[in-house]
Tab-separated table of C-alpha atoms and ligand atoms in Angstrom:
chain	number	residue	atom	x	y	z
A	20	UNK	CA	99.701	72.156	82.903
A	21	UNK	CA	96.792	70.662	85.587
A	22	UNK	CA	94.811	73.033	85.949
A	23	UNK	CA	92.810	70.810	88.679
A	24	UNK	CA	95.580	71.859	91.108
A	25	UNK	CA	94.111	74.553	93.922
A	26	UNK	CA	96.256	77.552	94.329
A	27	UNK	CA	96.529	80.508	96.741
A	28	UNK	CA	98.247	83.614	96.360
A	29	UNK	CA	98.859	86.144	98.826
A	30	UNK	CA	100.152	89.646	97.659
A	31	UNK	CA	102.768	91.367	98.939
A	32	UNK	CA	104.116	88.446	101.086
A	33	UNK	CA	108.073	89.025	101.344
A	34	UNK	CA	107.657	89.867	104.636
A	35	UNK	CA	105.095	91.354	107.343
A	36	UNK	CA	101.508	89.896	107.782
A	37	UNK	CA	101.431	88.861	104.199
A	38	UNK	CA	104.726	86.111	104.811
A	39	UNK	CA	102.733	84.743	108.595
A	40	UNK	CA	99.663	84.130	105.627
A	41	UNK	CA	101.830	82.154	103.623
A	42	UNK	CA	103.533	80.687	105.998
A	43	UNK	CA	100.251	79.454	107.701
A	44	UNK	CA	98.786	78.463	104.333
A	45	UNK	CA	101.611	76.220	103.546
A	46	UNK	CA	100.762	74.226	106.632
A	47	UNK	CA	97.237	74.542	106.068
A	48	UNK	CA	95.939	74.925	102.508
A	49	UNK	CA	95.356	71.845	100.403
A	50	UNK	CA	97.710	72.898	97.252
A	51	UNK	CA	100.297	75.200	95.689
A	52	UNK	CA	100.548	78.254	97.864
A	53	UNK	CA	102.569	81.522	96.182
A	54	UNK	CA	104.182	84.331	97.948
A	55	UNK	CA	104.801	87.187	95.865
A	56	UNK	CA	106.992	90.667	96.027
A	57	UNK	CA	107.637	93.391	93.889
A	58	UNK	CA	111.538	92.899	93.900
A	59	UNK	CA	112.501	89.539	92.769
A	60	UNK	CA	115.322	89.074	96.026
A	61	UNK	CA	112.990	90.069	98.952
A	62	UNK	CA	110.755	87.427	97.360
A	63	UNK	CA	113.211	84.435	96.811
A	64	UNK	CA	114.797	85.011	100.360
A	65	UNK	CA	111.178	84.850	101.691
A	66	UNK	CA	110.549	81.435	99.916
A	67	UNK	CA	113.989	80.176	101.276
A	68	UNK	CA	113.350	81.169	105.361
A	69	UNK	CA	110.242	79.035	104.625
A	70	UNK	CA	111.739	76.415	102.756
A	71	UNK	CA	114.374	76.377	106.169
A	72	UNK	CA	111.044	75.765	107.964
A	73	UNK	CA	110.623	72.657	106.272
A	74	UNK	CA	107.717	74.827	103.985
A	75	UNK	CA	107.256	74.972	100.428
A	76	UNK	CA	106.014	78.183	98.608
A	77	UNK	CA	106.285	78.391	94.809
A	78	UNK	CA	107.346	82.511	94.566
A	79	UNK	CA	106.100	84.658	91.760
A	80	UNK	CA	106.666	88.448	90.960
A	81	UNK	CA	103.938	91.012	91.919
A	82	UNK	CA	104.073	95.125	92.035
A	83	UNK	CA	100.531	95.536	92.342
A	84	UNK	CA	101.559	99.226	91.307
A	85	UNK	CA	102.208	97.998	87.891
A	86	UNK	CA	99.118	96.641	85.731
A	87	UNK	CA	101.920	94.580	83.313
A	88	UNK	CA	103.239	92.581	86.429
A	89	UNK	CA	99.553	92.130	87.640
A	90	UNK	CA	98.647	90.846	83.846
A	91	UNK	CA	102.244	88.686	83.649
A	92	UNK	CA	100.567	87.022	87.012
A	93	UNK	CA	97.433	86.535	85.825
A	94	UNK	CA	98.283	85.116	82.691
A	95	UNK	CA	100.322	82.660	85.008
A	96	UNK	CA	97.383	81.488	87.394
A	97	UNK	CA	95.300	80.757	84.302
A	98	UNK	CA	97.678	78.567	82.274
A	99	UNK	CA	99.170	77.032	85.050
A	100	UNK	CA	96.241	76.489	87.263
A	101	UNK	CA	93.013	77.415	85.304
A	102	UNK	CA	92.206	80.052	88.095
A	103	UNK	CA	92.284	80.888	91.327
A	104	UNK	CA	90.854	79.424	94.491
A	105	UNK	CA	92.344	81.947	97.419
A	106	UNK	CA	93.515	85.542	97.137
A	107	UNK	CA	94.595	87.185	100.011
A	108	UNK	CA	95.154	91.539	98.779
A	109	UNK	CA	97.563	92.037	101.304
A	110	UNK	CA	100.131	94.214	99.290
A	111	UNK	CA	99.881	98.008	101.571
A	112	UNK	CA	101.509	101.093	102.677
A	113	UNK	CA	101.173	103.974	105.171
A	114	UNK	CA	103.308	106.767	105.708
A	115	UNK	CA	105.038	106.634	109.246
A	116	UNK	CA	103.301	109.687	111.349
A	117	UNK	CA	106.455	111.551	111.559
A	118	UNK	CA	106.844	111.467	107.813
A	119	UNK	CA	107.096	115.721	106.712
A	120	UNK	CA	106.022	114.591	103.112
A	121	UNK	CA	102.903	116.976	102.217
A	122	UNK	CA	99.712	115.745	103.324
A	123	UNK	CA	97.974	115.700	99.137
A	124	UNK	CA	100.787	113.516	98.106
A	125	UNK	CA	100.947	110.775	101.201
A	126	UNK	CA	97.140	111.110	100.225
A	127	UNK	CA	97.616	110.625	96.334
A	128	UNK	CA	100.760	107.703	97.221
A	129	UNK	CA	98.494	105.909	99.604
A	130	UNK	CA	95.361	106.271	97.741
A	131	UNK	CA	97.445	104.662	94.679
A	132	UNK	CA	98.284	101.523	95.981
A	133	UNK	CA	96.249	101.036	98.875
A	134	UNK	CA	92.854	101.459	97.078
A	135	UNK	CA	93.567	101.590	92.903
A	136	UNK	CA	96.101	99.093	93.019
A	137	UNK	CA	94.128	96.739	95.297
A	138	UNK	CA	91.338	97.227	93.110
A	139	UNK	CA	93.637	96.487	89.629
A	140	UNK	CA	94.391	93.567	91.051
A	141	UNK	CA	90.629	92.513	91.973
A	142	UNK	CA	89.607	93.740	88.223
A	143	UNK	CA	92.548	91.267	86.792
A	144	UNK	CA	91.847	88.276	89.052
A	145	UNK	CA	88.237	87.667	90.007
A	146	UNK	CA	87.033	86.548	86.992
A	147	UNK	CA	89.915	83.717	87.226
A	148	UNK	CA	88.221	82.753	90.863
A	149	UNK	CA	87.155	79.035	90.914
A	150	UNK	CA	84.184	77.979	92.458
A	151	UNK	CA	84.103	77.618	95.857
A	152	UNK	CA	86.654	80.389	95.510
A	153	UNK	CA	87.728	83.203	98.585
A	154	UNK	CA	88.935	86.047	98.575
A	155	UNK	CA	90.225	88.143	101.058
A	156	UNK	CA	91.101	92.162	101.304
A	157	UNK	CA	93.388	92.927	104.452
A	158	UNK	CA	91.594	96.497	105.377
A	159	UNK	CA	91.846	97.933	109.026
A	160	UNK	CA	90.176	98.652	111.507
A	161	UNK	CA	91.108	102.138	110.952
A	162	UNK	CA	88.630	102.018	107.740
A	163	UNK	CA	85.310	101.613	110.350
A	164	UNK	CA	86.934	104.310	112.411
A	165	UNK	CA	87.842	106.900	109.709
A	166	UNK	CA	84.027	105.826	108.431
A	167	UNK	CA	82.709	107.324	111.699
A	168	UNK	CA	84.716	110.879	111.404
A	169	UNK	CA	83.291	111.556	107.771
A	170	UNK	CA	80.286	114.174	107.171
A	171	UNK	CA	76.659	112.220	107.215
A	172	UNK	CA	76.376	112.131	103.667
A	173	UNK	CA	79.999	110.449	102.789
A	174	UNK	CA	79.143	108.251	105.491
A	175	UNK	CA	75.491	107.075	103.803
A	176	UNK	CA	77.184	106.810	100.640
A	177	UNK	CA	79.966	104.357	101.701
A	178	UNK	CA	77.363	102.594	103.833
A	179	UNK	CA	75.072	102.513	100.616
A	180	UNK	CA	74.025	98.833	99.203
A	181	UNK	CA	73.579	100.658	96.360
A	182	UNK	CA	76.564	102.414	95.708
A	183	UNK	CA	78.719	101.565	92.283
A	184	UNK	CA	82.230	100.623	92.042
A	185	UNK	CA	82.025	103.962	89.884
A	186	UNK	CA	80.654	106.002	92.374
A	187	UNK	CA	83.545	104.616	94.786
A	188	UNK	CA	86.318	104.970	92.765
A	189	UNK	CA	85.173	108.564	92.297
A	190	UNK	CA	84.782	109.341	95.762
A	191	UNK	CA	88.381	108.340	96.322
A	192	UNK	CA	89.540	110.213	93.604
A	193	UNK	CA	87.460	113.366	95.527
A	194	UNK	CA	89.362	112.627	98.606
A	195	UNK	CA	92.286	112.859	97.033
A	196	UNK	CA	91.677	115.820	95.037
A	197	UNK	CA	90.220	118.149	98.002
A	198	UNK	CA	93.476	117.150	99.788
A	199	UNK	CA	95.423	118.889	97.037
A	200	UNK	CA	92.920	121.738	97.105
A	201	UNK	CA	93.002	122.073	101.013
A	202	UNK	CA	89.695	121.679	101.152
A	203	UNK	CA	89.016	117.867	102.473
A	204	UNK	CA	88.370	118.361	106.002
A	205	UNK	CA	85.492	121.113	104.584
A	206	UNK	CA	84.095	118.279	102.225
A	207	UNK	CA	83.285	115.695	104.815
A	208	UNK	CA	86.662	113.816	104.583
A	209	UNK	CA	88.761	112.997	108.011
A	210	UNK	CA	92.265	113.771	108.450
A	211	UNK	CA	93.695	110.362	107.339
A	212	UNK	CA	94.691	109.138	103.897
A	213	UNK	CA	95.655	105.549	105.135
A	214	UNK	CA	91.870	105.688	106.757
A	215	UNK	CA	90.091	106.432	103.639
A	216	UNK	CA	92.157	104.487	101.539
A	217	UNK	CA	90.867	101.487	103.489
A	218	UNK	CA	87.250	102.626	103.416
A	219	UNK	CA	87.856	102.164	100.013
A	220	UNK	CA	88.852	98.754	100.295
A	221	UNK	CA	85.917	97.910	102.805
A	222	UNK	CA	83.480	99.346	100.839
A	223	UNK	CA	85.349	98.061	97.562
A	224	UNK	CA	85.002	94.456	99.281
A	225	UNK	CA	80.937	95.186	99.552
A	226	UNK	CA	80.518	95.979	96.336
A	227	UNK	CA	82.584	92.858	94.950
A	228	UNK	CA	80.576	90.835	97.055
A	229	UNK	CA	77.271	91.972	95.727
A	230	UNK	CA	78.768	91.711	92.145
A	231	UNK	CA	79.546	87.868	92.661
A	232	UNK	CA	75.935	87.623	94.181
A	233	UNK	CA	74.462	88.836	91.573
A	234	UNK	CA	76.623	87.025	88.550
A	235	UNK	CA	77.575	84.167	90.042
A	236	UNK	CA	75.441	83.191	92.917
A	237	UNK	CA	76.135	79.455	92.339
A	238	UNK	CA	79.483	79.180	92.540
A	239	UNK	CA	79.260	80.188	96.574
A	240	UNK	CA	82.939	82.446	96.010
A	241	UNK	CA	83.049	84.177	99.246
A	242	UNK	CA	84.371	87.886	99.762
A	243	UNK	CA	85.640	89.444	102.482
A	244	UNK	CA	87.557	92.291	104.094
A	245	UNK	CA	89.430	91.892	107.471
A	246	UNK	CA	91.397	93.646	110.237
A	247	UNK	CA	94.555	91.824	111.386
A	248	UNK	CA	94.486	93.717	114.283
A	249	UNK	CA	97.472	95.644	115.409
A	250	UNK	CA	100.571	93.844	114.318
A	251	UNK	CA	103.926	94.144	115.220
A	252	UNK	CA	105.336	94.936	111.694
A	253	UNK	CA	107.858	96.899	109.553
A	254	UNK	CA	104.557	99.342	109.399
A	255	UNK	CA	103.250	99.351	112.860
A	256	UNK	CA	106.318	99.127	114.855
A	257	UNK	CA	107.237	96.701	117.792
A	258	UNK	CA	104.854	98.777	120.180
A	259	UNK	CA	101.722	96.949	118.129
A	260	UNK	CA	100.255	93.881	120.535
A	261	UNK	CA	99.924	91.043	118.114
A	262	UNK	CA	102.863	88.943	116.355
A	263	UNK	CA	102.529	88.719	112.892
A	264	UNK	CA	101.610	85.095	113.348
A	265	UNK	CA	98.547	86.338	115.435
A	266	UNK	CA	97.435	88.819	112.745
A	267	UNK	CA	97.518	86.480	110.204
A	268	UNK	CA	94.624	84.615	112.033
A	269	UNK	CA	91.706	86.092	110.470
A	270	UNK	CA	93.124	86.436	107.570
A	271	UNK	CA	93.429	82.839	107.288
A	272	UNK	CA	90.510	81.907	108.780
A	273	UNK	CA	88.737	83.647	105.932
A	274	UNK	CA	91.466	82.274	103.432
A	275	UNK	CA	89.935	79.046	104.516
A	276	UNK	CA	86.075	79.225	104.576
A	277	UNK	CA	85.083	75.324	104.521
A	278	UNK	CA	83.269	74.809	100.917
A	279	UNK	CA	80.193	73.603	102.767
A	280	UNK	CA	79.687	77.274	104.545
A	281	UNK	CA	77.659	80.637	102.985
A	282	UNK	CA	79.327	83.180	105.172
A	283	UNK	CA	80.206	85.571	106.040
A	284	UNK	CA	80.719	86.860	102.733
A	285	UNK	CA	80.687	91.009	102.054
A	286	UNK	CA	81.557	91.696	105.596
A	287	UNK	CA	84.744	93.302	107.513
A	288	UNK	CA	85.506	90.762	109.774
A	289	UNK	CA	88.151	91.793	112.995
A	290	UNK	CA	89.451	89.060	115.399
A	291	UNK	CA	86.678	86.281	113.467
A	292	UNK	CA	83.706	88.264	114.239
A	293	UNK	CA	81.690	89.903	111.663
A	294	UNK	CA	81.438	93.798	112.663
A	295	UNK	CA	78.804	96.367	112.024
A	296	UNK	CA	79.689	98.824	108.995
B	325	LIG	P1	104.524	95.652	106.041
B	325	LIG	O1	105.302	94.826	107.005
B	325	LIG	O2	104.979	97.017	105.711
B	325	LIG	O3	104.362	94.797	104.702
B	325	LIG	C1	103.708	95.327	103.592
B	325	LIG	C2	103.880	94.378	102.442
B	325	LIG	O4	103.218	94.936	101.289
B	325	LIG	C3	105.364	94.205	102.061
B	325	LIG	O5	105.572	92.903	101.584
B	325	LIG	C4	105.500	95.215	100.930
B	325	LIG	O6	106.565	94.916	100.046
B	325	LIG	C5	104.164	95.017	100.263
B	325	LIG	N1	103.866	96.070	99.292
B	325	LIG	C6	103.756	97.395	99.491
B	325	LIG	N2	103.506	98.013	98.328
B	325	LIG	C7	103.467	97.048	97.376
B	325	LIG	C8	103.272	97.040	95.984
B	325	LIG	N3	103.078	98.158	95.292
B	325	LIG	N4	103.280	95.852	95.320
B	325	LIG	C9	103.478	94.702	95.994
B	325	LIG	N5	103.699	94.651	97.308
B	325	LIG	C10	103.686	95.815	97.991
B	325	LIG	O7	103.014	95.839	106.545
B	325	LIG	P2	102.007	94.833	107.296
B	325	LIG	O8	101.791	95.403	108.643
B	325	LIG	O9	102.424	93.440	107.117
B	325	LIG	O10	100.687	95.124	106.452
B	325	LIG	C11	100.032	94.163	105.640
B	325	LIG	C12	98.607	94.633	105.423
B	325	LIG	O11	97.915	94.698	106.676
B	325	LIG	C13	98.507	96.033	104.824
B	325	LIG	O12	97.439	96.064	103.901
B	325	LIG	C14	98.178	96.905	106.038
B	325	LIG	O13	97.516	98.091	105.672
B	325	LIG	C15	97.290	95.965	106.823
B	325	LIG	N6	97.173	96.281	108.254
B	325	LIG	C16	98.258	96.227	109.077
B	325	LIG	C17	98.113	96.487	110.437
B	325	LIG	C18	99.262	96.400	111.397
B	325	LIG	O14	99.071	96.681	112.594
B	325	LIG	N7	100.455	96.018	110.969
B	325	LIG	C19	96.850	96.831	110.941
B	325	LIG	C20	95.761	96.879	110.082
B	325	LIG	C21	95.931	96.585	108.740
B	325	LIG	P3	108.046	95.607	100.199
B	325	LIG	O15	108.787	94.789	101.207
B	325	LIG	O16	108.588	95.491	98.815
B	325	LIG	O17	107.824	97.015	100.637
């Protein structure tokens, strides 16, 4: 065990944005950088196309879906490392736009891991963040878009500096029960579950931020959500403009916050630039 060793992990990795984060982390990062997948093969071919590169990730087994495999993790990071120093929440999903599945459920799916996974993860590994620590939360774009179709009040609330990680997690647990209600687009709520899944995960990133300010103000962790930008990927198709290379920029760039810097921290951050929630 040394637990002086840094350490990065990036979830769901095997392939997409997540593997260009890794991949640029191995050449960048001072330390042990891990990819991780749900299933054990995507993950271990992953490691080996990098290791072909002349790269070295360590791999490790993550369904953020499943609180035991986030817990096995975590229980890894701290005996093996004594924390964390990066942690990229990468690990997402979106239903394909010709997909017939009814619109409640691609809302309750997407909801599920994009939002209360991402946010099982946060609860299990935060506290395990080193000083100095980042941490970043791939959102979209789409989150500051779907922001601006919501009613006026959903839109003060998720723009709150008040609001509670309570207060979010019930507002996504709203969206998701008006959808199965048919009532969403009466209650304020746009017409997108991958967009309010990833306010959730903006606003989610504010609220961690403000938590770390407020308990741990010395230790200068900074906490971020980003857009990518539109990546050509298994989920965006080869239409998108960006390689997945180029989307992992930001990404990266707040991966990699020099230890001497304050911010940004609590901020969605698209193409390095700190934009206006
Ligand atoms: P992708 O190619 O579909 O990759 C998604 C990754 O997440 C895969 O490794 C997938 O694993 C993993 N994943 C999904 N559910 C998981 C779970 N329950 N546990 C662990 N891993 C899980 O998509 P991408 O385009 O790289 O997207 C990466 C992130 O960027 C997502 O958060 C996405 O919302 C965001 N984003 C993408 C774009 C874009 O244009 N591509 C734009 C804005 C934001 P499997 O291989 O096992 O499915």
């Amino acid at each position: 065990m040394s637990s002086s060793r840094r350490v990065a992990v990036v979830t769901g990795s095997n392939k997409g944005i997540g593997f260009a984060i890794v991949r640029d982390l191995c050449k960048k990062f001072s330390g042990d950088v891990i990819l991780t997948s749900r299933d054990l093969t995507r993950g271990q071919e992953a490691v080996k196309k990098l290791k072909e590169e002349g790269l070295n990730a360590l791999f490790h087994q993550l369904d953020i879906d499943d609180l035991q495999s986030i817990r096995t993790l975590r229980d890894f990071l701290k005996e093996r490392y004594g924390g964390v120093d990066v942690l990229v929440n990468n690990a997402g999903m979106a239903f394909k736009e010709a997909d017939t599945t009814p619109f409640h459920i691609q809302a309750e799916v997407t909801m599920k891991t994009n939002f209360f996974s991402t946010r099982n993860v946060s609860t299990e590994l935060l506290p395990l963040m080193k000083p100095q620590g980042r941490v970043v939360n791939v959102s979209s774009v789409m989150s500051v878009r779907s922001l601006q179709k919501c009613s006026p009040e959903l839109q003060q609330k998720f723009r709150s500096d008040t609001i509670t990680e309570e207060e979010l997690v019930g507002l996504m647990e709203k969206f998701v029960e008006d959808t199965k209600k048919g009532v969403h687009e009466k209650e304020g709520w746009p017409n997108t579950a991958y967009g309010v899944s990833k306010i959730g995960v903006t606003v989610l990133s504010r609220i961690h931020a403000r938590q770390l300010n407020e308990k741990r103000k010395g230790d200068n962790i900074l906490l971020n959500a980003c857009c990518p930008g539109w990546v050509r990927t298994d989920m965006a198709g080869p239409k998108a403009t960006k390689s997945p290379e180029e989307g992992a920029e930001t990404p990266v760039y707040l991966a990699l916050l020099p230890p001497n810097v304050t911010e940004p921290h609590g901020q969605f951050v698209s193409e390095k630039k700190v934009e206006k929630w």
